[in-house]
Amino acid sequence: MNTSMIRFILGSILKIEAVLLFLPVICAVIYHESEGFAFFITAFLCFIVGFILTLRKPKDHIFYLKEGCITTACSWIIMSLFGAVPFVITGEIPSYLDALFETVSGFTTTGASILNDVEALSHASLLWRAFTHWIGGMGVLVFLLAILPMSGGSNINLLRAESPGPSVGKLAPKMRTTATMLYLFYLALTFMEFVLLLIFGMPLFDSICTAFSTAGTGGFGIKNDSIGGYATSIQWVVTVFMILFGINFNAYFFIWVRDFKKAFKMEEVRAYLGIIGTAIVLITLNILHTCENLFQAVTESAFQVASIITTTGYSTVDFDQWPSFSKTILVILMFIGACAGSTGGGIKVGRIVIVMKAFAKEAFSYIHPKSIRHLSMDKNPVKHEVLRSVNVFFDTYIAIFIISLLLVAIEGQGMQTNLTAVIACFNNIGPGLEGVGPTQNLAFFSPLSKIVLMFDMLAGRLELFPMILLFHPTIWKEAFERRYHSKKVKK
């Protein structure tokens, strides 16, 4: 295993984080807040450690998928470990474990919080919470590929390890160009939402934080009532952009090159929009009697459907008070998630479509045993390895889900609370039902449960396997043997 390349990338990630930490520092200067000093200290610490790790450049730049997975998992963990430090230094979250939980929730775009009073935080800390969503939404390694010229021809392994979905490919011949284009689309959509929020009357600071959180489909709000206190027009702007950020970014590439036919014929995107439309109609009809009029029912249902399926986690109402039918739909949407290649979490619509097609194909073969049918997606054949990876993903997903639920259940919280807490963290959503509903938080969980839920957040955001490989003994055995061999050669 190429440990020198992993070390170098981790060092580069920390130096990038050091630069990013200066945004809350600037915010603290503008609002005359002493909390900015904590972010400055953390930025300095990140830079020093990053500088030490990148002192020696690796001779071998080639790394395979396993190195990509290990690098990705370690990158997100190390970023969270350092990103939690300012909260502890400022005293706004005195417990490091709680601060780490909040930071992991931020970077993984989960939005689950342990804070009782969000509005008590400084402007710098509120901005950092929202900014972690934006950083984690597209992925820090994608950003690294966009700004650093990395040779070796195996950079696709970093993108595959970090990007959500059953398959990841290049939008352009060069990986650096692909990463740059992804971030340009990401920046453009973020800026568009920011401008529209300003136009519809949201204050400047609120608009920046909301745009960051929506772009990353994270859901950290700066108000205790999330988005519920803002005007209906603002809620609709957020609704639309949550849906846009949940769409496969390949569609935006096709629109960019003016191949509109290909963009709007993507089966995953059509299924995604179809699920959203159906869920909105069903919930609207179910909650209509509790609302003043049809428009209010549509507004509330559209916002919550968009928030849950894209795994953003914002709320405008306490949907835990909705009828069971509506809550059941939302729980189903928690599992489905957004499109592959988006900033959303969950299982992904692409996988759901592939599984449903495989089911239809299998059912047809029972009726017509001699028939030969091929599985296709967007008129392209689905390769066997893709179908196999989808099946393995579902098996692994179920196994981790069950183990997590059993571990969280040890402390004896209610079944609905435990179940939806695991669903919400594993699928990077944030709020669940009952004890972890949209008006509650996760502060009451034990340290063990918080560690389990943090693992779920990281595993869910990184598509399971990068986190699982960290615990595989063969990986560490290879790393040890490589290091031992290199020392022996020097002697």
Short mmCIF file of N, CA and C in Angstrom, two decimals, residues 219-275:
data_model
loop_
_atom_site.label_atom_id
_atom_site.label_comp_id
_atom_site.label_asym_id
_atom_site.label_seq_id
_atom_site.Cartn_x
_atom_site.Cartn_y
_atom_site.Cartn_z
N GLY A 219 -28.33 20.96 6.27
CA GLY A 219 -29.46 21.30 7.12
C GLY A 219 -29.16 21.97 8.44
N PHE A 220 -27.88 22.33 8.71
CA PHE A 220 -27.61 23.10 9.92
C PHE A 220 -28.20 24.50 9.75
N GLY A 221 -29.19 24.83 10.55
CA GLY A 221 -29.78 26.15 10.51
C GLY A 221 -29.12 27.06 11.52
N ILE A 222 -29.39 28.35 11.42
CA ILE A 222 -28.85 29.30 12.39
C ILE A 222 -29.94 29.80 13.33
N LYS A 223 -31.14 29.28 13.16
CA LYS A 223 -32.27 29.59 14.03
C LYS A 223 -32.77 28.31 14.69
N ASN A 224 -33.31 28.45 15.88
CA ASN A 224 -33.81 27.27 16.59
C ASN A 224 -34.99 26.62 15.89
N ASP A 225 -35.73 27.41 15.10
CA ASP A 225 -36.87 26.85 14.36
C ASP A 225 -36.50 26.51 12.92
N SER A 226 -35.18 26.33 12.66
CA SER A 226 -34.68 25.98 11.34
C SER A 226 -35.10 27.04 10.31
N ILE A 227 -35.94 26.68 9.32
CA ILE A 227 -36.35 27.63 8.29
C ILE A 227 -37.79 28.11 8.53
N GLY A 228 -38.41 27.60 9.58
CA GLY A 228 -39.83 27.88 9.83
C GLY A 228 -40.16 29.34 10.05
N GLY A 229 -39.20 30.14 10.52
CA GLY A 229 -39.48 31.54 10.83
C GLY A 229 -39.36 32.48 9.64
N TYR A 230 -38.92 31.96 8.50
CA TYR A 230 -38.75 32.82 7.32
C TYR A 230 -40.02 32.84 6.47
N ALA A 231 -40.09 33.80 5.57
CA ALA A 231 -41.25 33.97 4.71
C ALA A 231 -41.46 32.76 3.80
N THR A 232 -42.69 32.57 3.36
CA THR A 232 -43.03 31.44 2.49
C THR A 232 -42.22 31.46 1.19
N SER A 233 -41.99 32.66 0.66
CA SER A 233 -41.22 32.78 -0.59
C SER A 233 -39.79 32.25 -0.40
N ILE A 234 -39.19 32.52 0.75
CA ILE A 234 -37.85 32.02 1.05
C ILE A 234 -37.86 30.50 1.19
N GLN A 235 -38.91 29.98 1.82
CA GLN A 235 -39.04 28.53 1.96
C GLN A 235 -39.12 27.85 0.60
N TRP A 236 -39.80 28.48 -0.35
CA TRP A 236 -39.90 27.91 -1.69
C TRP A 236 -38.55 27.95 -2.43
N VAL A 237 -37.78 29.02 -2.22
CA VAL A 237 -36.45 29.10 -2.82
C VAL A 237 -35.58 27.96 -2.30
N VAL A 238 -35.62 27.74 -0.99
CA VAL A 238 -34.83 26.66 -0.39
C VAL A 238 -35.32 25.30 -0.90
N THR A 239 -36.63 25.14 -1.03
CA THR A 239 -37.21 23.89 -1.53
C THR A 239 -36.68 23.56 -2.92
N VAL A 240 -36.72 24.53 -3.81
CA VAL A 240 -36.28 24.32 -5.19
C VAL A 240 -34.80 23.96 -5.23
N PHE A 241 -33.98 24.67 -4.45
CA PHE A 241 -32.55 24.40 -4.51
C PHE A 241 -32.16 23.10 -3.81
N MET A 242 -32.91 22.69 -2.80
CA MET A 242 -32.66 21.37 -2.22
C MET A 242 -32.84 20.30 -3.29
N ILE A 243 -33.90 20.44 -4.07
CA ILE A 243 -34.16 19.47 -5.15
C ILE A 243 -33.06 19.54 -6.21
N LEU A 244 -32.62 20.75 -6.55
CA LEU A 244 -31.58 20.91 -7.57
C LEU A 244 -30.26 20.30 -7.14
N PHE A 245 -29.90 20.45 -5.86
CA PHE A 245 -28.65 19.88 -5.37
C PHE A 245 -28.73 18.37 -5.20
N GLY A 246 -29.95 17.82 -5.22
CA GLY A 246 -30.12 16.38 -5.13
C GLY A 246 -30.09 15.68 -6.48
N ILE A 247 -29.98 16.45 -7.56
CA ILE A 247 -29.94 15.89 -8.91
C ILE A 247 -28.51 15.50 -9.27
N ASN A 248 -28.37 14.42 -10.02
CA ASN A 248 -27.07 13.97 -10.50
C ASN A 248 -26.39 15.10 -11.28
N PHE A 249 -25.18 15.46 -10.88
CA PHE A 249 -24.49 16.60 -11.49
C PHE A 249 -24.11 16.33 -12.95
N ASN A 250 -24.18 15.08 -13.39
CA ASN A 250 -23.97 14.78 -14.80
C ASN A 250 -25.01 15.48 -15.66
N ALA A 251 -26.23 15.63 -15.12
CA ALA A 251 -27.30 16.31 -15.85
C ALA A 251 -26.92 17.76 -16.13
N TYR A 252 -26.27 18.40 -15.17
CA TYR A 252 -25.85 19.79 -15.36
C TYR A 252 -24.73 19.88 -16.41
N PHE A 253 -23.90 18.84 -16.48
CA PHE A 253 -22.87 18.81 -17.51
C PHE A 253 -23.50 18.74 -18.90
N PHE A 254 -24.52 17.89 -19.05
CA PHE A 254 -25.20 17.76 -20.34
C PHE A 254 -25.89 19.07 -20.72
N ILE A 255 -26.46 19.74 -19.73
CA ILE A 255 -27.08 21.05 -20.00
C ILE A 255 -26.01 22.06 -20.40
N TRP A 256 -24.85 21.99 -19.75
CA TRP A 256 -23.74 22.90 -20.04
C TRP A 256 -23.26 22.76 -21.49
N VAL A 257 -23.21 21.50 -21.98
CA VAL A 257 -22.77 21.27 -23.35
C VAL A 257 -23.96 21.30 -24.33
N ARG A 258 -25.12 21.72 -23.82
CA ARG A 258 -26.35 21.90 -24.61
C ARG A 258 -26.91 20.60 -25.17
N ASP A 259 -26.63 19.51 -24.47
CA ASP A 259 -27.24 18.24 -24.84
C ASP A 259 -28.46 18.03 -23.94
N PHE A 260 -29.49 18.88 -24.16
CA PHE A 260 -30.66 18.90 -23.28
C PHE A 260 -31.42 17.58 -23.32
N LYS A 261 -31.45 16.95 -24.48
CA LYS A 261 -32.18 15.70 -24.63
C LYS A 261 -31.61 14.63 -23.71
N LYS A 262 -30.29 14.54 -23.64
CA LYS A 262 -29.65 13.54 -22.80
C LYS A 262 -29.84 13.86 -21.31
N ALA A 263 -29.84 15.17 -21.00
CA ALA A 263 -30.00 15.59 -19.60
C ALA A 263 -31.37 15.21 -19.06
N PHE A 264 -32.40 15.48 -19.84
CA PHE A 264 -33.77 15.26 -19.36
C PHE A 264 -34.25 13.82 -19.59
N LYS A 265 -33.42 13.01 -20.24
CA LYS A 265 -33.80 11.61 -20.43
C LYS A 265 -33.07 10.66 -19.48
N MET A 266 -32.31 11.23 -18.53
CA MET A 266 -31.63 10.39 -17.55
C MET A 266 -32.68 9.72 -16.67
N GLU A 267 -32.69 8.40 -16.66
CA GLU A 267 -33.72 7.65 -15.95
C GLU A 267 -33.71 7.94 -14.45
N GLU A 268 -32.52 8.08 -13.89
CA GLU A 268 -32.43 8.34 -12.46
C GLU A 268 -33.05 9.68 -12.10
N VAL A 269 -32.78 10.70 -12.90
CA VAL A 269 -33.33 12.03 -12.64
C VAL A 269 -34.84 12.02 -12.77
N ARG A 270 -35.35 11.35 -13.79
CA ARG A 270 -36.81 11.28 -13.97
C ARG A 270 -37.47 10.52 -12.82
N ALA A 271 -36.83 9.43 -12.37
CA ALA A 271 -37.38 8.67 -11.24
C ALA A 271 -37.35 9.52 -9.97
N TYR A 272 -36.26 10.25 -9.77
CA TYR A 272 -36.09 11.13 -8.61
C TYR A 272 -37.20 12.19 -8.56
N LEU A 273 -37.41 12.86 -9.68
CA LEU A 273 -38.46 13.90 -9.73
C LEU A 273 -39.85 13.28 -9.61
N GLY A 274 -40.02 12.08 -10.17
CA GLY A 274 -41.31 11.38 -10.07
C GLY A 274 -41.63 11.00 -8.63
N ILE A 275 -40.63 10.53 -7.89
CA ILE A 275 -40.83 10.17 -6.49
C ILE A 275 -41.20 11.41 -5.68
#
